[in-house]
PDB file of C-alpha atoms in Angstrom:
ATOM      1  CA  MET R  31     -67.452  41.795   8.323  1.00 97.00           C
ATOM      2  CA  LYS R  32     -65.842  45.130   7.489  1.00 98.00           C
ATOM      3  CA  LEU R  33     -63.615  46.029   4.540  1.00 98.00           C
ATOM      4  CA  THR R  34     -61.513  49.204   4.502  1.00 98.00           C
ATOM      5  CA  ILE R  35     -59.952  50.211   1.197  1.00 98.00           C
ATOM      6  CA  LEU R  36     -56.579  51.862   1.837  1.00 98.00           C
ATOM      7  CA  GLY R  37     -55.695  52.075  -1.855  1.00 97.00           C
ATOM      8  CA  CYS R  38     -57.194  50.671  -5.039  1.00 97.00           C
ATOM      9  CA  TYR R  39     -55.506  52.285  -8.033  1.00 97.00           C
ATOM     10  CA  ALA R  40     -53.062  50.691 -10.462  1.00 95.00           C
ATOM     11  CA  ALA R  41     -49.409  51.496 -11.066  1.00 87.00           C
ATOM     12  CA  THR R  42     -47.842  54.545  -9.411  1.00 85.00           C
ATOM     13  CA  PRO R  43     -49.083  56.443  -6.347  1.00 88.00           C
ATOM     14  CA  ARG R  44     -50.489  59.939  -6.880  1.00 88.00           C
ATOM     15  CA  THR R  45     -51.260  62.797  -4.508  1.00 88.00           C
ATOM     16  CA  LEU R  46     -54.899  61.742  -4.192  1.00 89.00           C
ATOM     17  CA  THR R  47     -54.783  58.019  -4.988  1.00 95.00           C
ATOM     18  CA  ASN R  48     -52.879  55.055  -3.606  1.00 96.00           C
ATOM     19  CA  PRO R  49     -51.880  51.632  -4.941  1.00 97.00           C
ATOM     20  CA  THR R  50     -53.510  48.451  -3.703  1.00 98.00           C
ATOM     21  CA  SER R  51     -53.929  47.745  -0.012  1.00 98.00           C
ATOM     22  CA  GLN R  52     -56.924  46.942   2.152  1.00 98.00           C
ATOM     23  CA  VAL R  53     -57.863  45.720   5.610  1.00 98.00           C
ATOM     24  CA  LEU R  54     -60.463  43.038   6.226  1.00 98.00           C
ATOM     25  CA  GLU R  55     -61.998  42.724   9.677  1.00 98.00           C
ATOM     26  CA  ILE R  56     -63.697  39.370  10.083  1.00 97.00           C
ATOM     27  CA  LYS R  57     -64.585  37.527  13.317  1.00 95.00           C
ATOM     28  CA  ASN R  58     -62.521  40.074  15.298  1.00 95.00           C
ATOM     29  CA  ARG R  59     -59.435  39.360  13.204  1.00 97.00           C
ATOM     30  CA  LEU R  60     -57.692  42.073  11.201  1.00 98.00           C
ATOM     31  CA  PHE R  61     -56.041  40.975   7.945  1.00 98.00           C
ATOM     32  CA  LEU R  62     -53.914  43.306   5.782  1.00 98.00           C
ATOM     33  CA  ILE R  63     -54.233  42.413   2.092  1.00 98.00           C
ATOM     34  CA  ASP R  64     -51.481  43.718  -0.201  1.00 98.00           C
ATOM     35  CA  CYS R  65     -49.212  46.548   0.840  1.00 98.00           C
ATOM     36  CA  GLY R  66     -48.510  49.130  -1.855  1.00 97.00           C
ATOM     37  CA  GLU R  67     -46.553  52.325  -1.185  1.00 96.00           C
ATOM     38  CA  GLY R  68     -48.141  54.543   1.430  1.00 94.00           C
ATOM     39  CA  THR R  69     -49.978  51.737   3.197  1.00 97.00           C
ATOM     40  CA  GLN R  70     -48.826  52.678   6.675  1.00 96.00           C
ATOM     41  CA  VAL R  71     -49.865  56.302   6.106  1.00 96.00           C
ATOM     42  CA  GLN R  72     -53.301  55.108   4.994  1.00 97.00           C
ATOM     43  CA  LEU R  73     -53.513  52.872   8.065  1.00 97.00           C
ATOM     44  CA  ARG R  74     -53.021  55.952  10.229  1.00 97.00           C
ATOM     45  CA  LYS R  75     -55.505  58.035   8.250  1.00 96.00           C
ATOM     46  CA  ASN R  76     -58.124  55.340   8.685  1.00 97.00           C
ATOM     47  CA  LYS R  77     -57.322  54.952  12.403  1.00 97.00           C
ATOM     48  CA  ILE R  78     -56.432  51.261  12.127  1.00 97.00           C
ATOM     49  CA  LYS R  79     -54.201  50.069  14.943  1.00 95.00           C
ATOM     50  CA  PHE R  80     -50.944  48.565  13.716  1.00 96.00           C
ATOM     51  CA  SER R  81     -50.827  46.244  16.727  1.00 96.00           C
ATOM     52  CA  LYS R  82     -53.998  44.447  15.637  1.00 97.00           C
ATOM     53  CA  ILE R  83     -52.465  43.301  12.341  1.00 98.00           C
ATOM     54  CA  ASN R  84     -50.854  39.887  12.778  1.00 98.00           C
ATOM     55  CA  HIS R  85     -51.285  38.489   9.252  1.00 98.00           C
ATOM     56  CA  ILE R  86     -50.380  40.141   5.928  1.00 98.00           C
ATOM     57  CA  PHE R  87     -51.327  38.593   2.582  1.00 98.00           C
ATOM     58  CA  ILE R  88     -49.403  39.644  -0.553  1.00 98.00           C
ATOM     59  CA  SER R  89     -50.944  38.670  -3.901  1.00 98.00           C
ATOM     60  CA  HIS R  90     -47.839  39.050  -6.059  1.00 98.00           C
ATOM     61  CA  LEU R  91     -44.447  40.699  -6.257  1.00 98.00           C
ATOM     62  CA  HIS R  92     -45.321  43.771  -8.321  1.00 97.00           C
ATOM     63  CA  GLY R  93     -44.410  47.061  -6.692  1.00 96.00           C
ATOM     64  CA  ASP R  94     -47.882  48.539  -6.478  1.00 97.00           C
ATOM     65  CA  HIS R  95     -48.868  45.615  -4.241  1.00 98.00           C
ATOM     66  CA  LEU R  96     -45.626  45.220  -2.298  1.00 97.00           C
ATOM     67  CA  TYR R  97     -43.425  48.304  -1.966  1.00 97.00           C
ATOM     68  CA  GLY R  98     -45.056  49.436   1.270  1.00 97.00           C
ATOM     69  CA  LEU R  99     -44.301  46.173   3.066  1.00 98.00           C
ATOM     70  CA  ILE R 100     -40.719  46.823   4.205  1.00 97.00           C
ATOM     71  CA  GLY R 101     -41.712  50.221   5.580  1.00 96.00           C
ATOM     72  CA  THR R 102     -44.649  48.752   7.447  1.00 97.00           C
ATOM     73  CA  ILE R 103     -42.475  45.992   8.919  1.00 97.00           C
ATOM     74  CA  SER R 104     -39.876  48.544  10.023  1.00 96.00           C
ATOM     75  CA  THR R 105     -42.455  50.865  11.562  1.00 96.00           C
ATOM     76  CA  PHE R 106     -43.871  47.976  13.598  1.00 96.00           C
ATOM     77  CA  SER R 107     -40.391  47.655  15.165  1.00 96.00           C
ATOM     78  CA  LEU R 108     -40.076  51.382  15.802  1.00 95.00           C
ATOM     79  CA  LEU R 109     -43.350  51.176  17.713  1.00 95.00           C
ATOM     80  CA  GLY R 110     -41.907  48.437  19.917  1.00 96.00           C
ATOM     81  CA  ARG R 111     -43.930  45.548  18.593  1.00 97.00           C
ATOM     82  CA  THR R 112     -43.288  42.155  20.212  1.00 97.00           C
ATOM     83  CA  THR R 113     -46.169  40.115  18.743  1.00 98.00           C
ATOM     84  CA  ASP R 114     -45.388  37.655  15.931  1.00 98.00           C
ATOM     85  CA  LEU R 115     -46.138  38.784  12.375  1.00 98.00           C
ATOM     86  CA  HIS R 116     -47.042  36.286   9.628  1.00 98.00           C
ATOM     87  CA  ILE R 117     -46.582  37.152   5.948  1.00 98.00           C
ATOM     88  CA  TYR R 118     -48.119  35.062   3.161  1.00 98.00           C
ATOM     89  CA  GLY R 119     -46.899  35.623  -0.380  1.00 98.00           C
ATOM     90  CA  PRO R 120     -45.117  34.218  -3.429  1.00 98.00           C
ATOM     91  CA  LYS R 121     -41.815  32.414  -3.109  1.00 98.00           C
ATOM     92  CA  GLY R 122     -39.069  35.037  -3.025  1.00 98.00           C
ATOM     93  CA  ILE R 123     -40.807  37.391  -0.627  1.00 98.00           C
ATOM     94  CA  LYS R 124     -38.725  36.149   2.302  1.00 98.00           C
ATOM     95  CA  GLU R 125     -35.440  36.740   0.470  1.00 98.00           C
ATOM     96  CA  LEU R 126     -36.620  40.171  -0.653  1.00 98.00           C
ATOM     97  CA  ILE R 127     -37.604  41.388   2.819  1.00 98.00           C
ATOM     98  CA  LEU R 128     -34.716  39.820   4.748  1.00 98.00           C
ATOM     99  CA  LEU R 129     -32.156  41.328   2.349  1.00 98.00           C
ATOM    100  CA  GLN R 130     -33.583  44.792   2.966  1.00 97.00           C
ATOM    101  CA  LEU R 131     -33.580  44.254   6.726  1.00 97.00           C
ATOM    102  CA  LYS R 132     -30.001  42.949   6.573  1.00 97.00           C
ATOM    103  CA  LEU R 133     -28.550  45.763   4.466  1.00 97.00           C
ATOM    104  CA  THR R 134     -30.279  48.442   6.525  1.00 95.00           C
ATOM    105  CA  GLU R 135     -29.449  46.700   9.811  1.00 93.00           C
ATOM    106  CA  SER R 136     -33.090  46.991  10.786  1.00 92.00           C
ATOM    107  CA  TRP R 137     -33.831  43.623  12.362  1.00 94.00           C
ATOM    108  CA  THR R 138     -37.294  43.407  13.835  1.00 97.00           C
ATOM    109  CA  THR R 139     -38.130  43.508  17.541  1.00 96.00           C
ATOM    110  CA  TYR R 140     -40.594  40.673  16.945  1.00 98.00           C
ATOM    111  CA  SER R 141     -40.593  37.290  15.219  1.00 98.00           C
ATOM    112  CA  LEU R 142     -41.299  37.375  11.494  1.00 98.00           C
ATOM    113  CA  PHE R 143     -42.757  34.264   9.852  1.00 98.00           C
ATOM    114  CA  PHE R 144     -42.926  33.867   6.071  1.00 98.00           C
ATOM    115  CA  HIS R 145     -45.358  31.463   4.407  1.00 98.00           C
ATOM    116  CA  GLU R 146     -44.165  31.284   0.811  1.00 98.00           C
ATOM    117  CA  LEU R 147     -46.613  30.153  -1.851  1.00 98.00           C
ATOM    118  CA  GLU R 148     -45.866  28.184  -5.008  1.00 98.00           C
ATOM    119  CA  SER R 149     -48.926  26.058  -5.747  1.00 98.00           C
ATOM    120  CA  LYS R 150     -51.007  26.841  -8.807  1.00 97.00           C
ATOM    121  CA  LYS R 151     -53.995  25.156  -7.189  1.00 98.00           C
ATOM    122  CA  SER R 152     -56.184  26.584  -4.448  1.00 98.00           C
ATOM    123  CA  GLU R 153     -54.915  25.670  -0.983  1.00 98.00           C
ATOM    124  CA  VAL R 154     -55.634  26.513   2.645  1.00 98.00           C
ATOM    125  CA  ILE R 155     -52.926  28.853   3.966  1.00 98.00           C
ATOM    126  CA  PHE R 156     -54.452  29.970   7.266  1.00 98.00           C
ATOM    127  CA  GLU R 157     -56.962  28.451   9.637  1.00 98.00           C
ATOM    128  CA  ASP R 158     -57.994  28.959  13.230  1.00 97.00           C
ATOM    129  CA  LEU R 159     -61.173  28.303  15.195  1.00 94.00           C
ATOM    130  CA  LYS R 160     -63.187  31.013  13.434  1.00 96.00           C
ATOM    131  CA  VAL R 161     -61.654  31.807  10.022  1.00 98.00           C
ATOM    132  CA  ILE R 162     -60.175  29.915   7.096  1.00 98.00           C
ATOM    133  CA  VAL R 163     -58.190  31.492   4.235  1.00 98.00           C
ATOM    134  CA  LYS R 164     -57.608  29.870   0.848  1.00 98.00           C
ATOM    135  CA  THR R 165     -55.661  30.990  -2.202  1.00 98.00           C
ATOM    136  CA  ILE R 166     -57.341  31.842  -5.501  1.00 98.00           C
ATOM    137  CA  PRO R 167     -54.846  31.174  -8.334  1.00 98.00           C
ATOM    138  CA  LEU R 168     -54.994  34.120 -10.735  1.00 98.00           C
ATOM    139  CA  LYS R 169     -53.755  34.709 -14.267  1.00 98.00           C
ATOM    140  CA  HIS R 170     -51.218  37.548 -14.416  1.00 98.00           C
ATOM    141  CA  ARG R 171     -47.747  38.299 -15.752  1.00 97.00           C
ATOM    142  CA  VAL R 172     -46.102  36.885 -12.615  1.00 98.00           C
ATOM    143  CA  TYR R 173     -47.206  34.237 -10.126  1.00 98.00           C
ATOM    144  CA  THR R 174     -50.280  35.691  -8.433  1.00 98.00           C
ATOM    145  CA  ASN R 175     -52.910  34.623  -5.927  1.00 98.00           C
ATOM    146  CA  GLY R 176     -56.141  36.105  -4.729  1.00 98.00           C
ATOM    147  CA  PHE R 177     -57.435  35.189  -1.285  1.00 98.00           C
ATOM    148  CA  LEU R 178     -60.737  33.754  -0.081  1.00 98.00           C
ATOM    149  CA  PHE R 179     -61.648  34.531   3.529  1.00 98.00           C
ATOM    150  CA  GLN R 180     -64.434  32.463   5.068  1.00 98.00           C
ATOM    151  CA  GLU R 181     -66.017  32.557   8.492  1.00 97.00           C
ATOM    152  CA  LYS R 182     -66.498  29.158  10.027  1.00 95.00           C
ATOM    153  CA  PRO R 183     -70.085  28.397  11.081  1.00 91.00           C
ATOM    154  CA  GLY R 184     -70.846  29.667  14.556  1.00 88.00           C
ATOM    155  CA  GLU R 185     -72.625  27.888  17.369  1.00 88.00           C
ATOM    156  CA  ARG R 186     -76.314  27.195  17.085  1.00 92.00           C
ATOM    157  CA  LYS R 187     -78.568  29.396  19.211  1.00 93.00           C
ATOM    158  CA  LEU R 188     -80.232  27.698  22.165  1.00 93.00           C
ATOM    159  CA  ASN R 189     -84.036  27.537  22.074  1.00 94.00           C
ATOM    160  CA  ILE R 190     -84.599  28.349  25.744  1.00 93.00           C
ATOM    161  CA  GLU R 191     -88.321  27.623  25.679  1.00 93.00           C
ATOM    162  CA  ALA R 192     -87.730  24.180  24.209  1.00 90.00           C
ATOM    163  CA  VAL R 193     -84.951  23.113  26.593  1.00 91.00           C
ATOM    164  CA  GLN R 194     -86.987  24.306  29.562  1.00 91.00           C
ATOM    165  CA  HIS R 195     -90.068  22.524  28.275  1.00 88.00           C
ATOM    166  CA  TYR R 196     -88.174  19.218  28.135  1.00 89.00           C
ATOM    167  CA  ASP R 197     -86.404  20.000  31.430  1.00 89.00           C
ATOM    168  CA  ILE R 198     -82.970  19.493  29.859  1.00 91.00           C
ATOM    169  CA  HIS R 199     -80.081  19.932  32.274  1.00 89.00           C
ATOM    170  CA  VAL R 200     -77.703  22.861  31.712  1.00 92.00           C
ATOM    171  CA  ALA R 201     -74.862  20.360  31.267  1.00 91.00           C
ATOM    172  CA  TYR R 202     -76.253  19.560  27.782  1.00 90.00           C
ATOM    173  CA  TYR R 203     -76.460  23.177  26.615  1.00 93.00           C
ATOM    174  CA  GLN R 204     -73.040  23.275  24.967  1.00 94.00           C
ATOM    175  CA  LYS R 205     -73.674  19.970  23.224  1.00 93.00           C
ATOM    176  CA  ILE R 206     -76.885  21.431  21.797  1.00 94.00           C
ATOM    177  CA  LYS R 207     -75.061  24.589  20.646  1.00 93.00           C
ATOM    178  CA  ASN R 208     -72.545  22.356  18.907  1.00 92.00           C
ATOM    179  CA  GLY R 209     -75.353  20.653  16.974  1.00 93.00           C
ATOM    180  CA  GLY R 210     -75.798  17.524  19.073  1.00 94.00           C
ATOM    181  CA  ASP R 211     -79.025  15.673  19.804  1.00 94.00           C
ATOM    182  CA  VAL R 212     -80.165  14.885  23.367  1.00 93.00           C
ATOM    183  CA  LYS R 213     -81.607  11.636  24.720  1.00 91.00           C
ATOM    184  CA  LEU R 214     -84.084  12.020  27.589  1.00 86.00           C
ATOM    185  CA  ASP R 215     -84.212   9.707  30.613  1.00 84.00           C
ATOM    186  CA  ASP R 216     -87.163   7.824  29.101  1.00 87.00           C
ATOM    187  CA  GLY R 217     -85.116   7.070  25.974  1.00 86.00           C
ATOM    188  CA  THR R 218     -86.742   9.710  23.745  1.00 89.00           C
ATOM    189  CA  LEU R 219     -84.241  11.196  21.288  1.00 93.00           C
ATOM    190  CA  LEU R 220     -84.688  14.926  20.730  1.00 91.00           C
ATOM    191  CA  GLU R 221     -83.182  16.082  17.453  1.00 94.00           C
ATOM    192  CA  ASN R 222     -81.118  19.229  17.605  1.00 95.00           C
ATOM    193  CA  GLU R 223     -83.509  21.198  15.366  1.00 93.00           C
ATOM    194  CA  LYS R 224     -86.130  21.003  18.143  1.00 91.00           C
ATOM    195  CA  LEU R 225     -83.754  22.484  20.696  1.00 93.00           C
ATOM    196  CA  SER R 226     -81.859  25.189  18.809  1.00 95.00           C
ATOM    197  CA  PHE R 227     -81.991  27.749  16.048  1.00 93.00           C
ATOM    198  CA  ASP R 228     -79.656  28.108  13.082  1.00 91.00           C
ATOM    199  CA  PRO R 229     -76.547  30.239  13.739  1.00 89.00           C
ATOM    200  CA  ILE R 230     -76.013  33.604  12.104  1.00 87.00           C
ATOM    201  CA  PRO R 231     -75.025  32.859   8.471  1.00 90.00           C
ATOM    202  CA  SER R 232     -71.266  32.798   7.888  1.00 95.00           C
ATOM    203  CA  MET R 233     -69.761  35.533   5.705  1.00 97.00           C
ATOM    204  CA  SER R 234     -67.172  35.185   2.962  1.00 98.00           C
ATOM    205  CA  TYR R 235     -64.932  37.601   1.049  1.00 98.00           C
ATOM    206  CA  ALA R 236     -62.878  37.021  -2.103  1.00 98.00           C
ATOM    207  CA  PHE R 237     -60.029  39.319  -3.135  1.00 98.00           C
ATOM    208  CA  CYS R 238     -58.951  39.071  -6.794  1.00 98.00           C
ATOM    209  CA  SER R 239     -56.254  41.435  -7.993  1.00 91.00           C
ATOM    210  CA  ASP R 240     -54.433  41.382 -10.465  1.00 96.00           C
ATOM    211  CA  THR R 241     -55.744  39.015 -13.099  1.00 98.00           C
ATOM    212  CA  ALA R 242     -56.892  38.583 -16.654  1.00 98.00           C
ATOM    213  CA  TYR R 243     -60.437  37.337 -17.168  1.00 98.00           C
ATOM    214  CA  ASN R 244     -60.283  33.791 -15.847  1.00 98.00           C
ATOM    215  CA  GLU R 245     -63.325  31.554 -15.412  1.00 98.00           C
ATOM    216  CA  ASP R 246     -61.180  28.939 -13.642  1.00 98.00           C
ATOM    217  CA  ILE R 247     -61.670  30.865 -10.398  1.00 98.00           C
ATOM    218  CA  ILE R 248     -65.477  30.567 -10.488  1.00 98.00           C
ATOM    219  CA  PRO R 249     -65.733  27.246  -8.583  1.00 98.00           C
ATOM    220  CA  ILE R 250     -63.512  28.681  -5.818  1.00 98.00           C
ATOM    221  CA  ILE R 251     -65.444  31.930  -5.305  1.00 98.00           C
ATOM    222  CA  GLU R 252     -68.925  30.632  -6.097  1.00 98.00           C
ATOM    223  CA  ASN R 253     -71.671  32.126  -3.884  1.00 98.00           C
ATOM    224  CA  VAL R 254     -69.348  34.375  -1.866  1.00 98.00           C
ATOM    225  CA  ASP R 255     -70.971  37.318  -0.130  1.00 98.00           C
ATOM    226  CA  VAL R 256     -68.501  39.905  -1.425  1.00 98.00           C
ATOM    227  CA  LEU R 257     -66.082  39.796  -4.352  1.00 98.00           C
ATOM    228  CA  TYR R 258     -63.399  42.431  -4.895  1.00 98.00           C
ATOM    229  CA  HIS R 259     -62.247  42.051  -8.480  1.00 98.00           C
ATOM    230  CA  GLU R 260     -59.775  44.205 -10.328  1.00 98.00           C
ATOM    231  CA  SER R 261     -61.164  46.344 -13.144  1.00 98.00           C
ATOM    232  CA  THR R 262     -58.108  48.118 -14.474  1.00 98.00           C
ATOM    233  CA  PHE R 263     -59.665  49.148 -17.776  1.00 98.00           C
ATOM    234  CA  LEU R 264     -62.926  50.190 -19.365  1.00 98.00           C
ATOM    235  CA  ASP R 265     -64.267  48.227 -22.316  1.00 98.00           C
ATOM    236  CA  SER R 266     -62.674  50.641 -24.795  1.00 97.00           C
ATOM    237  CA  GLU R 267     -59.259  49.371 -23.659  1.00 98.00           C
ATOM    238  CA  ALA R 268     -60.163  45.673 -23.718  1.00 98.00           C
ATOM    239  CA  PRO R 269     -57.255  44.808 -26.082  1.00 98.00           C
ATOM    240  CA  LEU R 270     -54.843  46.450 -23.628  1.00 97.00           C
ATOM    241  CA  ALA R 271     -56.365  44.478 -20.757  1.00 98.00           C
ATOM    242  CA  GLN R 272     -55.804  41.276 -22.694  1.00 97.00           C
ATOM    243  CA  LYS R 273     -52.216  42.246 -23.515  1.00 97.00           C
ATOM    244  CA  THR R 274     -51.285  43.159 -19.922  1.00 98.00           C
ATOM    245  CA  LEU R 275     -53.301  40.329 -18.312  1.00 98.00           C
ATOM    246  CA  HIS R 276     -55.684  42.637 -16.511  1.00 98.00           C
ATOM    247  CA  SER R 277     -59.495  42.828 -16.521  1.00 98.00           C
ATOM    248  CA  THR R 278     -62.131  45.311 -17.616  1.00 98.00           C
ATOM    249  CA  ALA R 279     -65.087  46.353 -15.484  1.00 98.00           C
ATOM    250  CA  LYS R 280     -67.385  44.263 -17.678  1.00 98.00           C
ATOM    251  CA  GLU R 281     -65.166  41.215 -17.298  1.00 98.00           C
ATOM    252  CA  ALA R 282     -65.175  41.602 -13.505  1.00 98.00           C
ATOM    253  CA  ALA R 283     -68.973  41.790 -13.623  1.00 98.00           C
ATOM    254  CA  ARG R 284     -69.127  38.707 -15.824  1.00 98.00           C
ATOM    255  CA  ILE R 285     -67.133  36.743 -13.244  1.00 98.00           C
ATOM    256  CA  ALA R 286     -69.437  37.992 -10.475  1.00 98.00           C
ATOM    257  CA  LEU R 287     -72.506  36.932 -12.450  1.00 98.00           C
ATOM    258  CA  LYS R 288     -71.198  33.474 -13.319  1.00 98.00           C
ATOM    259  CA  ALA R 289     -70.025  32.878  -9.733  1.00 98.00           C
ATOM    260  CA  ASN R 290     -73.378  33.988  -8.298  1.00 98.00           C
ATOM    261  CA  VAL R 291     -71.769  36.345  -5.792  1.00 98.00           C
ATOM    262  CA  LYS R 292     -73.957  38.684  -3.763  1.00 98.00           C
ATOM    263  CA  GLN R 293     -71.900  41.877  -4.083  1.00 98.00           C
ATOM    264  CA  LEU R 294     -69.132  43.046  -6.405  1.00 98.00           C
ATOM    265  CA  ILE R 295     -66.584  45.719  -5.492  1.00 98.00           C
ATOM    266  CA  LEU R 296     -64.469  47.166  -8.294  1.00 98.00           C
ATOM    267  CA  GLY R 297     -60.921  48.469  -7.929  1.00 98.00           C
ATOM    268  CA  HIS R 298     -57.365  48.657  -9.307  1.00 98.00           C
ATOM    269  CA  TYR R 299     -58.371  51.377 -11.735  1.00 98.00           C
ATOM    270  CA  SER R 300     -55.907  52.625 -14.331  1.00 97.00           C
ATOM    271  CA  THR R 301     -54.962  56.227 -13.613  1.00 94.00           C
ATOM    272  CA  ARG R 302     -55.469  57.136 -17.271  1.00 94.00           C
ATOM    273  CA  TYR R 303     -59.145  57.919 -16.604  1.00 96.00           C
ATOM    274  CA  ASP R 304     -60.556  61.181 -15.250  1.00 92.00           C
ATOM    275  CA  GLY R 305     -62.989  59.437 -12.927  1.00 94.00           C
ATOM    276  CA  ILE R 306     -64.257  56.018 -11.898  1.00 97.00           C
ATOM    277  CA  GLU R 307     -68.049  56.295 -12.315  1.00 98.00           C
ATOM    278  CA  ARG R 308     -67.900  54.757 -15.793  1.00 98.00           C
ATOM    279  CA  PHE R 309     -66.487  51.555 -14.304  1.00 98.00           C
ATOM    280  CA  LYS R 310     -69.680  51.108 -12.303  1.00 98.00           C
ATOM    281  CA  GLU R 311     -71.870  52.012 -15.279  1.00 98.00           C
ATOM    282  CA  GLU R 312     -70.208  49.439 -17.521  1.00 98.00           C
ATOM    283  CA  ALA R 313     -70.233  46.690 -14.872  1.00 98.00           C
ATOM    284  CA  GLU R 314     -73.925  47.244 -14.119  1.00 98.00           C
ATOM    285  CA  THR R 315     -74.846  46.391 -17.703  1.00 98.00           C
ATOM    286  CA  ILE R 316     -73.934  42.801 -16.723  1.00 98.00           C
ATOM    287  CA  PHE R 317     -74.231  42.510 -12.925  1.00 98.00           C
ATOM    288  CA  PRO R 318     -76.585  44.625 -10.771  1.00 97.00           C
ATOM    289  CA  ASN R 319     -74.923  44.771  -7.354  1.00 98.00           C
ATOM    290  CA  VAL R 320     -71.809  46.860  -7.955  1.00 98.00           C
ATOM    291  CA  LEU R 321     -69.900  49.078  -5.540  1.00 98.00           C
ATOM    292  CA  LEU R 322     -66.956  51.290  -6.428  1.00 98.00           C
ATOM    293  CA  GLY R 323     -63.945  50.828  -4.218  1.00 98.00           C
ATOM    294  CA  ASP R 324     -62.042  54.017  -3.478  1.00 98.00           C
ATOM    295  CA  ASP R 325     -59.293  55.084  -1.118  1.00 97.00           C
ATOM    296  CA  GLY R 326     -60.562  55.550   2.427  1.00 97.00           C
ATOM    297  CA  LEU R 327     -63.932  53.883   1.888  1.00 98.00           C
ATOM    298  CA  SER R 328     -65.209  51.301   4.350  1.00 98.00           C
ATOM    299  CA  PHE R 329     -67.937  48.754   3.686  1.00 98.00           C
ATOM    300  CA  GLU R 330     -69.759  46.764   6.354  1.00 97.00           C
ATOM    301  CA  PHE R 331     -71.556  43.563   5.457  1.00 95.00           C
TER     302      PHE R 331
END
């Protein structure tokens, strides 16, 4: 699992920082999460192929998470894209994008599918043979969702020595990989654990931006491998975080601790601060495993 941060700062773009956007690579799938201004430029800088992005997830309809979407959609057409593109986001996103395409007479060269979200409860919005994606209802000034990406368990690994020892025919190998038991000719039942090893543990990633401190999300993200949680403010601006329905670095860490996540990544920093090291320092007073997200950084898990 690989996460590339294209942008992770709040509000307006600056010459050296970009608003929220990131790419998650999981089970050979590439998911674009949020699409602030400058996203397509950041995609190029990070050498991410546009053609590999077939699913875009938009958390909410604030500009610093959305204003790069129409440009990205248009560029896909200019590059001659023909593959379907799926966009998941709040109700209204379809009207917003189609109006821009209509007024600019920039209809896409490919099919565009919108999956508009309204539920305030967690729901599955994408699923295939290897990955499942669920919403994480967040608490912000407008309807907002985070997203939970989970690998489905892989096949079990064949214990070659065991299957050869019991002279099991190759025709049963796939059944064993799928977790099935095998009955020998003499009627002996061999349990799967004797014939295979556990698969590589499945990975999970939770994206939470933007949101006020909200313990309601803990059951949804509990035990995830990696949590990206907004940390717009330092503790000194906690009243402002409460007023604007954002989180502090300490609050993000508190969620990570209560949810028993393995790794916390901070982001969505207010541009009022000179640097971001203090975010990590404050979060580590509560939760030990903290990484600072920053534009252009990639993390492999």
